XYZ file of C-alpha atoms in Angstrom:
708
model
C 0.000 0.000 0.000
C 1.288 3.481 -0.775
C 0.073 6.954 -0.087
C -0.708 7.616 -3.703
C -3.341 4.914 -3.585
C -6.738 4.879 -1.944
C -7.041 4.376 1.767
C -7.223 1.016 3.510
C -10.855 1.800 4.379
C -11.649 2.244 0.692
C -9.748 -0.910 -0.122
C -11.890 -2.811 2.345
C -14.976 -1.513 0.566
C -13.524 -2.534 -2.776
C -12.697 -6.031 -1.630
C -16.222 -6.384 -0.306
C -17.639 -5.533 -3.698
C -15.929 -8.318 -5.549
C -18.241 -11.032 -4.329
C -21.493 -9.378 -5.322
C -24.050 -11.597 -7.080
C -24.073 -11.664 -10.876
C -20.564 -10.222 -11.143
C -19.488 -13.252 -13.154
C -22.051 -12.315 -15.765
C -20.334 -8.978 -16.332
C -17.972 -10.397 -18.925
C -20.887 -11.739 -20.939
C -22.496 -8.378 -21.597
C -20.492 -5.534 -23.018
C -22.003 -2.101 -23.796
C -21.854 -3.116 -27.441
C -23.741 -6.336 -26.831
C -26.403 -4.550 -24.831
C -27.219 -2.257 -27.716
C -26.955 -4.855 -30.479
C -30.619 -5.800 -30.112
C -33.601 -3.502 -29.688
C -35.822 -5.936 -27.836
C -36.960 -3.299 -25.344
C -37.729 0.397 -25.778
C -34.771 1.411 -23.578
C -32.464 -0.112 -26.197
C -33.832 2.148 -28.949
C -31.383 5.055 -29.248
C -33.882 7.053 -31.278
C -36.263 7.430 -28.338
C -35.915 10.291 -25.820
C -33.585 9.501 -22.923
C -36.296 10.067 -20.332
C -38.605 7.560 -22.024
C -35.823 4.991 -22.244
C -34.877 5.449 -18.596
C -38.473 5.122 -17.433
C -38.765 1.910 -19.435
C -35.622 0.301 -18.053
C -36.485 1.121 -14.432
C -40.022 -0.217 -14.847
C -38.637 -3.643 -15.748
C -36.425 -4.108 -12.683
C -37.246 -5.942 -9.485
C -36.503 -4.240 -6.180
C -33.342 -6.302 -5.519
C -32.164 -5.541 -9.054
C -32.735 -1.839 -8.482
C -30.717 -1.826 -5.294
C -27.870 -3.724 -6.965
C -27.635 -1.022 -9.655
C -27.080 1.657 -6.990
C -23.746 0.403 -5.678
C -20.242 0.747 -7.106
C -20.159 -2.623 -8.829
C -23.495 -2.708 -10.670
C -23.967 -6.274 -11.971
C -25.248 -7.296 -15.369
C -28.917 -8.239 -15.751
C -28.810 -10.864 -18.500
C -32.562 -11.242 -18.887
C -32.783 -7.592 -20.019
C -29.456 -7.303 -21.785
C -28.238 -4.737 -19.271
C -24.449 -4.703 -19.079
C -22.485 -4.544 -15.857
C -20.987 -1.206 -14.939
C -18.302 -0.169 -12.466
C -18.903 3.390 -11.246
C -15.579 4.122 -9.541
C -12.693 5.439 -11.642
C -9.944 7.939 -10.776
C -8.409 10.661 -12.908
C -7.241 13.509 -10.697
C -4.243 14.447 -12.861
C -4.183 11.564 -15.312
C -5.792 8.137 -15.611
C -5.142 6.282 -12.356
C -5.213 2.770 -10.887
C -5.974 0.969 -14.124
C -4.739 0.774 -17.660
C -2.941 -1.921 -19.581
C 0.369 -0.237 -19.016
C 1.075 3.459 -18.746
C -0.660 6.816 -19.099
C 0.431 10.444 -19.067
C 1.061 11.758 -15.545
C 0.417 15.493 -15.253
C 1.397 17.656 -12.259
C -0.610 17.310 -9.057
C -3.522 19.820 -8.957
C -1.850 22.068 -6.360
C 0.916 22.580 -8.932
C -1.524 23.032 -11.805
C -3.220 25.795 -9.825
C 0.134 27.560 -9.458
C 0.233 28.003 -13.241
C -2.747 30.405 -13.098
C -3.209 29.320 -16.729
C -6.781 28.292 -17.452
C -6.150 27.742 -21.167
C -3.400 25.281 -20.298
C -5.609 23.599 -17.714
C -8.272 23.093 -20.373
C -5.681 21.311 -22.517
C -4.675 19.146 -19.565
C -8.289 18.203 -18.804
C -9.031 17.387 -22.449
C -5.883 15.268 -22.740
C -6.728 13.377 -19.545
C -10.287 12.631 -20.634
C -9.127 11.528 -24.081
C -6.873 8.960 -22.405
C -9.672 8.005 -20.004
C -12.085 7.329 -22.871
C -9.372 5.519 -24.852
C -8.704 3.230 -21.877
C -12.406 2.449 -21.660
C -12.662 1.832 -25.393
C -9.981 -0.843 -25.243
C -10.955 -2.363 -21.878
C -14.754 -2.161 -21.653
C -15.410 -5.787 -22.595
C -14.966 -6.833 -18.964
C -16.151 -4.166 -16.491
C -13.595 -4.104 -13.686
C -12.455 -1.559 -11.093
C -11.336 1.802 -12.516
C -12.241 1.034 -16.135
C -15.500 2.972 -16.192
C -16.328 6.433 -17.511
C -17.382 8.079 -14.252
C -14.404 9.659 -12.524
C -14.033 10.878 -8.939
C -12.407 14.211 -9.812
C -11.843 17.134 -9.458
C -11.207 17.673 -5.760
C -12.409 21.248 -5.186
C -12.248 21.315 -1.412
C -10.664 24.417 0.082
C -7.131 23.859 1.383
C -7.618 25.900 4.533
C -5.259 24.083 6.929
C -1.828 23.657 5.284
C -1.185 20.519 7.350
C -4.012 18.616 5.649
C -2.561 15.577 3.878
C -4.910 15.748 0.890
C -4.428 19.436 0.158
C -2.140 18.416 -2.692
C -5.200 17.139 -4.555
C -6.883 20.545 -4.477
C -6.345 23.865 -6.212
C -5.428 25.588 -2.968
C -7.000 27.845 -0.390
C -8.653 30.462 -2.608
C -12.361 29.916 -3.409
C -12.261 31.967 -6.612
C -9.172 30.283 -8.057
C -10.554 26.883 -7.078
C -13.839 27.709 -8.792
C -12.120 28.764 -11.999
C -9.866 25.726 -12.161
C -12.666 23.367 -11.195
C -14.975 24.672 -13.910
C -12.189 24.548 -16.502
C -11.352 20.954 -15.596
C -14.993 19.868 -15.779
C -15.657 21.503 -19.145
C -12.508 20.130 -20.728
C -13.099 16.753 -19.135
C -16.743 16.048 -19.975
C -16.503 17.168 -23.601
C -18.737 19.354 -25.737
C -20.883 16.875 -27.644
C -24.569 17.899 -27.405
C -25.784 14.318 -26.882
C -22.990 12.366 -25.191
C -20.505 12.893 -22.401
C -16.941 11.913 -23.210
C -16.634 11.009 -19.517
C -18.369 12.291 -16.378
C -16.589 14.390 -13.770
C -17.434 14.169 -10.068
C -16.805 17.295 -8.014
C -15.814 16.261 -4.495
C -16.083 16.196 -1.458
C -19.332 18.077 -0.800
C -18.991 19.898 1.560
C -16.654 21.529 4.122
C -14.218 18.650 3.909
C -10.630 19.671 4.596
C -9.439 17.335 7.317
C -8.429 16.219 9.843
C -8.077 12.921 8.020
C -8.177 10.624 11.042
C -11.517 12.123 12.127
C -13.157 12.427 8.739
C -15.594 9.539 9.227
C -17.090 11.085 12.341
C -16.415 14.797 12.717
C -19.152 17.422 12.583
C -18.685 20.880 11.068
C -20.482 23.839 12.615
C -19.034 26.526 10.358
C -20.729 29.939 10.241
C -23.260 30.549 7.496
C -21.009 33.280 6.097
C -17.971 30.989 5.935
C -20.036 28.184 4.432
C -21.262 30.337 1.558
C -18.187 32.539 1.153
C -15.453 29.892 1.473
C -16.627 26.310 1.125
C -19.543 26.373 -1.329
C -18.561 28.759 -4.169
C -16.462 26.172 -6.033
C -19.275 23.612 -5.886
C -21.848 26.161 -6.986
C -19.664 27.162 -9.931
C -19.067 23.516 -10.821
C -22.834 23.114 -11.180
C -23.937 26.454 -12.641
C -20.938 27.180 -14.879
C -19.223 23.826 -15.347
C -22.431 21.760 -15.609
C -20.770 18.935 -13.746
C -22.892 15.804 -13.901
C -21.825 14.176 -10.648
C -21.209 15.364 -7.098
C -19.596 13.328 -4.321
C -20.991 13.743 -0.828
C -18.372 13.871 1.931
C -17.720 11.728 4.997
C -18.224 14.464 7.578
C -21.399 15.906 9.007
C -22.554 19.491 8.539
C -24.601 21.007 11.357
C -25.073 17.554 12.840
C -26.282 15.821 9.650
C -23.981 13.430 7.725
C -23.277 14.857 4.270
C -24.825 11.910 2.339
C -28.053 12.419 4.274
C -28.095 16.232 4.236
C -31.270 17.687 2.764
C -29.653 21.139 3.027
C -26.691 20.157 0.857
C -28.240 17.681 -1.560
C -31.699 19.121 -2.090
C -32.109 22.740 -0.987
C -28.767 24.020 -2.237
C -27.671 21.576 -4.904
C -30.921 20.905 -6.742
C -33.389 23.611 -5.694
C -31.067 26.643 -5.726
C -28.323 25.662 -8.159
C -30.383 23.519 -10.539
C -28.138 20.424 -10.480
C -29.365 17.830 -12.993
C -26.953 14.945 -12.417
C -26.462 12.300 -9.752
C -24.812 12.248 -6.317
C -22.399 9.517 -5.241
C -21.210 9.084 -1.670
C -17.567 8.927 -0.737
C -16.581 5.303 -0.334
C -18.177 3.873 2.793
C -19.786 7.202 3.752
C -23.337 5.825 3.726
C -22.303 3.155 6.223
C -20.791 5.938 8.370
C -24.257 7.421 8.847
C -25.091 4.659 11.296
C -21.729 3.246 12.386
C -19.680 6.396 13.015
C -22.015 9.377 13.105
C -24.667 7.365 14.973
C -27.246 9.410 13.077
C -29.293 6.335 12.131
C -29.941 3.152 14.140
C -28.993 0.760 11.307
C -27.439 0.609 7.869
C -30.909 0.129 6.400
C -32.072 3.324 8.063
C -28.934 5.195 7.016
C -29.320 4.062 3.416
C -32.953 5.152 3.397
C -32.058 8.593 4.754
C -29.330 9.014 2.124
C -31.555 8.118 -0.827
C -34.346 10.342 0.445
C -31.921 13.241 0.743
C -30.760 12.744 -2.841
C -27.636 10.597 -2.539
C -28.252 8.378 -5.545
C -25.259 6.029 -5.557
C -23.379 4.392 -2.707
C -19.657 3.959 -3.247
C -19.517 0.680 -1.405
C -22.357 -1.784 -1.003
C -24.537 -0.089 1.634
C -27.478 0.210 -0.745
C -27.792 -3.558 -0.917
C -29.799 -3.010 2.270
C -32.489 -0.982 0.459
C -34.895 -3.913 -0.082
C -34.834 -4.495 3.673
C -35.381 -0.774 4.232
C -38.482 -0.916 2.023
C -39.746 -3.937 3.949
C -39.290 -1.998 7.194
C -41.237 0.979 5.853
C -38.192 3.290 5.944
C -38.398 4.215 2.260
C -40.691 3.607 -0.687
C -39.798 1.967 -3.963
C -40.855 5.157 -5.756
C -38.212 7.102 -3.840
C -35.609 4.547 -4.882
C -36.757 4.852 -8.502
C -36.040 8.592 -8.406
C -32.350 7.989 -7.710
C -32.127 5.002 -10.026
C -33.423 7.050 -12.951
C -30.677 9.610 -12.428
C -28.078 6.849 -12.585
C -29.457 5.284 -15.750
C -29.725 8.732 -17.324
C -25.984 9.144 -16.772
C -25.263 5.785 -18.379
C -27.485 6.691 -21.335
C -25.664 10.009 -21.754
C -22.367 8.120 -21.854
C -23.745 6.080 -24.759
C -23.592 2.775 -22.910
C -26.924 1.566 -24.335
C -26.444 2.844 -27.884
C -24.813 1.449 -31.031
C -21.095 2.244 -30.771
C -21.071 4.144 -34.064
C -23.539 6.702 -32.659
C -21.050 8.039 -30.111
C -18.012 9.818 -31.600
C -16.040 9.324 -28.386
C -15.995 5.572 -29.039
C -13.572 6.304 -31.859
C -10.859 7.777 -29.596
C -7.931 5.390 -30.201
C -5.429 3.961 -27.752
C -2.722 5.862 -29.621
C -3.654 9.044 -27.713
C -2.410 7.423 -24.500
C 1.040 8.793 -23.705
C 1.110 10.462 -27.098
C 3.873 12.977 -27.848
C 1.264 15.733 -27.772
C 0.147 14.801 -24.271
C 3.712 14.493 -23.031
C 4.355 17.990 -24.393
C 1.356 19.301 -22.441
C 2.649 17.588 -19.293
C 6.015 19.300 -19.784
C 4.407 22.676 -20.352
C 2.292 22.236 -17.221
C 5.305 21.212 -15.141
C 7.282 24.238 -16.361
C 4.486 26.693 -15.661
C 3.833 25.251 -12.206
C 7.366 25.930 -10.922
C 7.534 28.822 -8.469
C 10.734 30.834 -8.109
C 10.713 31.571 -4.377
C 14.107 33.274 -4.269
C 16.813 34.278 -6.728
C 19.371 36.485 -5.014
C 21.616 38.484 -7.349
C 20.212 36.559 -10.321
C 22.045 33.382 -9.356
C 19.723 31.555 -11.728
C 20.015 30.670 -14.493
C 23.228 28.831 -13.711
C 26.306 30.578 -14.997
C 28.205 29.045 -17.939
C 31.253 29.304 -15.704
C 29.887 26.448 -13.576
C 31.546 23.292 -14.888
C 30.746 20.808 -12.100
C 27.373 20.402 -10.394
C 26.652 18.218 -7.380
C 23.049 16.997 -7.391
C 22.181 15.944 -3.852
C 19.040 15.097 -1.918
C 16.420 12.415 -1.284
C 14.128 13.514 -4.129
C 16.824 14.062 -6.767
C 16.702 10.625 -8.416
C 13.230 9.579 -7.242
C 10.490 9.579 -9.869
C 7.794 8.211 -7.566
C 7.713 11.483 -5.645
C 6.891 13.306 -8.877
C 3.657 11.338 -9.274
C 1.883 12.804 -6.251
C -1.176 10.797 -5.236
C -4.251 9.422 -7.020
C -1.888 8.977 -9.923
C -1.161 6.700 -12.796
C 2.277 5.701 -14.025
C 4.196 6.816 -17.077
C 6.469 4.624 -19.157
C 9.220 7.194 -18.661
C 9.240 9.579 -15.732
C 12.145 12.032 -15.754
C 13.834 12.611 -12.400
C 15.513 15.904 -11.614
C 18.860 14.143 -11.775
C 18.123 12.787 -15.242
C 16.827 16.149 -16.397
C 20.005 17.902 -15.257
C 22.248 15.218 -16.744
C 20.560 15.465 -20.126
C 20.630 19.267 -20.172
C 24.220 19.456 -18.958
C 25.463 17.104 -21.636
C 29.229 16.992 -21.994
C 29.683 20.646 -21.068
C 29.044 20.227 -17.344
C 30.092 17.369 -15.075
C 27.248 16.139 -12.856
C 27.992 14.342 -9.570
C 25.126 12.656 -7.748
C 24.781 11.733 -4.091
C 21.577 10.727 -2.334
C 22.679 12.628 0.776
C 19.927 11.393 3.100
C 16.484 9.918 3.128
C 13.422 12.096 3.561
C 13.573 11.462 7.300
C 16.632 9.272 7.880
C 20.192 10.561 8.304
C 21.659 7.663 6.376
C 21.894 8.032 2.630
C 19.778 5.009 1.793
C 19.724 4.651 -1.946
C 18.567 2.016 -4.374
C 21.278 -0.526 -5.065
C 22.624 0.472 -8.493
C 22.890 -1.885 -11.424
C 26.688 -1.660 -11.160
C 26.519 -3.473 -7.806
C 24.039 -6.112 -9.006
C 24.501 -8.713 -11.682
C 22.682 -11.715 -13.126
C 23.844 -13.863 -16.005
C 26.525 -11.288 -16.734
C 23.946 -8.488 -17.079
C 23.539 -5.475 -14.769
C 20.698 -5.841 -12.301
C 18.763 -8.870 -11.081
C 16.898 -11.525 -13.010
C 13.189 -11.092 -12.288
C 10.840 -14.061 -12.660
C 7.192 -12.914 -12.592
C 4.394 -15.329 -11.631
C 0.621 -14.964 -11.989
C 0.045 -16.357 -8.499
C 0.940 -15.439 -4.922
C 3.381 -18.242 -4.137
C 5.951 -18.262 -6.956
C 4.606 -21.612 -8.135
C 4.841 -23.132 -11.572
C 6.635 -21.613 -14.511
C 7.073 -17.819 -14.564
C 4.716 -15.917 -16.864
C 7.531 -13.542 -17.794
C 11.237 -13.021 -17.169
C 13.122 -9.746 -17.431
C 16.229 -8.024 -16.110
C 15.495 -5.310 -13.514
C 18.428 -2.976 -12.961
C 17.142 -1.664 -9.616
C 14.406 -2.910 -7.312
C 12.394 0.287 -6.929
C 8.794 -0.394 -7.869
C 5.439 1.162 -7.134
C 3.149 -0.874 -9.325
C 0.426 1.643 -10.114
C -0.047 -0.098 -13.444
C 0.455 -3.778 -14.237
C 4.132 -4.777 -14.304
C 3.900 -6.068 -17.883
C 1.350 -7.412 -20.358
C 1.616 -10.967 -19.044
C 1.086 -10.030 -15.383
C -1.846 -8.158 -13.857
C -1.347 -5.528 -11.157
C -2.823 -7.694 -8.395
C -2.268 -11.295 -7.275
C 1.230 -11.843 -8.621
C 4.662 -12.699 -7.221
C 8.270 -12.119 -8.262
C 11.617 -13.771 -7.570
C 14.738 -11.695 -8.197
C 18.121 -13.468 -8.203
C 21.714 -12.491 -8.854
C 24.920 -11.355 -7.179
C 25.613 -8.350 -4.952
C 29.048 -6.747 -5.121
C 30.208 -3.889 -2.883
C 32.476 -1.081 -4.102
C 34.480 -1.012 -0.837
C 35.001 -2.925 2.398
C 32.265 -1.890 4.814
C 29.254 -2.950 6.827
C 26.192 -2.402 4.640
C 22.631 -2.027 5.882
C 20.206 -3.545 3.390
C 16.671 -2.172 3.655
C 13.683 -3.951 2.148
C 10.416 -2.022 1.985
C 7.291 -3.589 0.599
C 3.533 -3.892 0.372
C 2.654 -6.825 0.500
C 4.946 -9.787 1.379
C 8.716 -9.935 0.949
C 11.720 -11.963 2.065
C 15.427 -11.530 1.435
C 18.028 -14.281 1.138
C 21.777 -13.675 1.301
C 23.972 -16.624 0.278
C 20.907 -18.851 0.653
C 20.033 -17.673 4.165
C 16.714 -15.949 4.924
C 17.782 -12.702 6.628
C 14.683 -10.477 6.492
C 11.013 -11.303 6.032
C 7.455 -9.991 6.301
C 5.572 -12.580 4.260
C 2.076 -11.298 5.023
C -0.528 -9.053 3.440
C 0.074 -5.592 4.898
C 0.594 -1.904 4.213
C 4.180 -0.946 3.431
C 6.680 -2.074 6.082
C 10.482 -2.170 6.204
C 13.112 -4.624 7.400
C 16.875 -3.978 7.789
C 19.798 -6.394 7.666
C 23.440 -5.496 8.333
C 25.859 -7.318 6.050
C 29.686 -7.032 6.052
C 30.955 -7.005 2.469
C 34.409 -7.054 0.892
C 35.123 -4.876 -2.106
C 34.700 -6.767 -5.376
C 33.570 -10.009 -3.724
C 30.137 -11.059 -5.107
C 27.535 -12.569 -2.756
C 24.410 -14.456 -3.954
C 21.215 -12.483 -3.321
C 17.556 -13.457 -3.753
C 14.505 -11.281 -3.117
C 10.982 -12.715 -3.201
C 7.793 -10.661 -3.240
C 4.056 -11.118 -3.590
C 1.326 -8.592 -4.251
C -2.244 -9.316 -3.240
C -4.644 -6.395 -3.700
C -4.469 -2.656 -3.092
C -1.107 -0.921 -2.853
C 1.873 -2.587 -4.528
C 5.457 -1.591 -3.879
C 8.841 -3.205 -3.306
C 12.211 -1.503 -2.834
C 15.714 -2.774 -2.091
C 18.086 -0.124 -0.718
C 21.447 0.042 1.038
C 23.890 2.306 2.808
C 27.332 1.696 4.247
C 28.655 2.632 7.677
C 30.375 5.845 6.601
C 29.498 8.883 8.732
C 26.185 10.473 7.779
C 26.482 13.108 5.017
C 30.173 12.301 4.423
C 29.822 11.405 0.753
C 27.369 14.256 0.114
C 29.759 16.793 1.626
C 32.608 15.363 -0.438
C 30.494 15.700 -3.580
C 29.721 19.320 -2.741
C 33.379 20.108 -2.103
C 34.315 18.840 -5.546
C 31.645 20.898 -7.326
C 31.184 24.522 -8.330
C 27.529 24.536 -7.242
C 25.053 22.267 -5.480
C 21.474 21.482 -6.528
C 19.716 20.115 -3.448
C 16.450 18.346 -4.267
C 14.437 17.695 -1.119
C 11.124 18.463 0.527
C 8.522 15.821 1.281
C 6.540 13.196 -0.638
C 3.312 11.264 -0.720
C 4.823 9.045 1.974
C 4.674 12.001 4.404
C 1.346 13.548 3.438
C -1.721 11.805 2.152
C -5.077 10.242 2.829
C -6.398 8.509 5.932
C -5.097 4.978 6.141
C -2.160 5.415 3.763
C 1.103 4.254 5.298
C -0.059 5.680 8.619
C 1.040 9.098 7.361
C -1.803 11.509 6.800
C -1.929 15.091 8.039
C 1.353 16.738 8.921
C 2.167 17.809 12.477
C 4.074 20.947 11.414
C 5.290 22.769 8.323
C 9.028 22.411 8.830
C 11.272 20.800 6.267
C 12.325 17.437 7.780
C 15.135 17.914 10.300
C 17.543 15.516 8.618
C 17.334 17.550 5.417
C 17.878 20.758 7.353
C 20.963 19.219 8.975
C 22.246 18.068 5.597
C 21.692 21.501 4.075
C 23.691 23.091 6.876
C 26.520 20.584 6.378
C 26.587 21.384 2.670
C 26.407 25.125 3.364
C 29.570 24.803 5.457
C 31.475 23.881 2.283
C 30.824 27.475 1.108
C 29.547 26.220 -2.220
C 26.414 27.954 -3.564
C 23.276 25.848 -3.129
C 20.032 25.935 -5.102
C 17.191 24.373 -3.103
C 14.581 22.559 -5.219
C 11.513 21.576 -3.205
C 8.997 18.877 -4.036
C 5.865 19.073 -1.957
C 2.090 19.179 -2.057
C 1.685 21.562 0.866
C 3.482 24.450 2.520
C 7.049 24.077 3.793
C 8.818 26.373 6.245
C 12.310 27.063 4.820
C 13.257 30.224 6.696
C 16.899 29.191 7.188
C 17.259 28.440 3.489
C 15.680 31.766 2.616
C 18.271 33.553 4.769
C 21.304 31.575 3.576
C 20.834 30.194 0.069
C 20.916 32.171 -3.180
C 17.981 30.455 -4.933
C 14.910 28.373 -4.060
C 12.463 26.679 -6.446
C 9.165 24.992 -5.629
C 8.457 22.230 -8.147
C 5.464 20.653 -6.333
C 4.791 17.060 -7.488
C 5.399 17.864 -11.149
C 4.429 14.701 -13.013
C 6.334 12.656 -15.552
C 8.277 15.566 -17.087
C 9.180 17.177 -13.771
C 12.920 16.606 -14.117
C 13.013 18.156 -17.571
C 11.042 21.173 -16.374
C 13.317 21.771 -13.367
C 16.418 21.511 -15.552
C 14.903 23.965 -18.046
C 14.499 26.496 -15.250
C 17.938 25.926 -13.725
C 19.732 26.406 -17.055
C 17.578 29.314 -18.227
C 15.658 27.574 -21.002
C 12.391 28.499 -19.292
C 11.600 31.527 -17.165
C 9.554 30.394 -14.129
C 6.301 32.238 -13.522
C 4.275 29.979 -11.213
């Protein structure tokens, strides 16, 4: 599990969905198959949508109706209704699915720093093109995250800078958030008069800005002025100007009423005052919270009834499976359920899911748009424009041509995972700051790299380089990938992996899905000098490390990311057999193999700085230190300071008297007062997406003038 993925609570909901009745029939009925015959009026694309929706709802039994109002809506073979999975993610690029890779744009907090709405429209259009293309090539078997209804944008107001999910938002300003939210929605949903390209979901409605660990139970009693002046404008604009077709109700309560059951939010404001025409989906598990955490209803049946009556049409989770029991108990009528169900089928009709494929022009969007050169160019432009020049004393930047040796130091310098932010996909080639500088420097400038420290640890843990690993005479380790959890049978694929540094947001390769697989890496480990080395294995889920055939570190269970260390004395040039085994169940998927020797902390980083004309320090924080409830145990931040170990390292480098440029990666505010007093230049690069390293290098060398 990793912070860029959904929370453990959401994962629990997801796992619970997989056993729903009729799911096996999903593969038998594609959207194309459902529209191939016009047996019923709802299958006739020439009829008005309202008439078709009324017809389809009239043919359903009460249990069938309830089953269509949860995330994993099963197929109904007797009517030719295809299965549909309502939950997909696309905050800043297609996320959690795909048959490989997709374009990763900067995190929204960085996009907002561009102040460029025209660019944001391009980003939103590019994202939705890839979203629709993924659906077009994957829709035959409805599975998680392959639908056309996306839980984005996040237009909550980032009021407390410690909030872990602030990175997902457009910041603290209601007007800016409104403008960016509307632009995203318009570019995302498309401009066809009959069909949506995809459907956006503005979230989390309303007054949802942390604290994360209390989000399932806290009540907001904000003043009426603050509610309407701060927290609601972006949602109102999303409806009245953006014409968003989906709204997500939040976990928290407002004035004592859970958001999914709030008549004030979902009826009086949203529909009566703002004229919202779409459907409302709860945050995942939020309907269950009505009874279990808020204690607002005596049972899940009662909570579900209250939510539907208030206008919460879809339950992310399976709470609405209790609706037939709620009807039997007299808590809600079938007519009230029909009202919500019609909104949901209207959305599916407007996506073209019951029409001949040729009728909908968006069905023709090809897979070739995914990671296209045009989209990568937009990602680069967005990353460039997001960079904020916080300080540039005496025009130290761009770097002088007189600088012939640069030391690139810091925990985020060579890390591409940090650039992804959270709720992200994965690109086939993400450019680290180190790579960006190396490419731009070319032969004219010597670039020295040192990890310096971890984000929080004084030791310079770094991924074991290919030069220290070997297998069959090739750099790196031989990876055998299995389509099971226990490394049994013949491997489905074999490849050489130069470093073990994986966050499997997408499937590892065509032959292996992203969940329920295992890997065995084997080869030799060779140290560059005599020393005691600490090997660190970090993984989600199970892992075990063997040195010379001996099991030395293990956590062979299903779990969020954990770490194990093993101290190993090594002789320079003397290879030692190494084997790392790993399995991935469901949810988060990561495995890393790192090492450091017993040299004094910062020693090699200081030596690198001393041998250079200038230092580029790339630090800050990452999704491992700020994120969503349940992710790695790290959610909201306790303070705004740059991590102490990085501050200590900066001071050690400063003592060399070499000029230092500080490049920050972060999704929320960082206090860098010492750096502001001492260093000549500071850049904020946010979580800049797949082209982040290129964009930072462009700024450092003067190829782009930062204006974020």
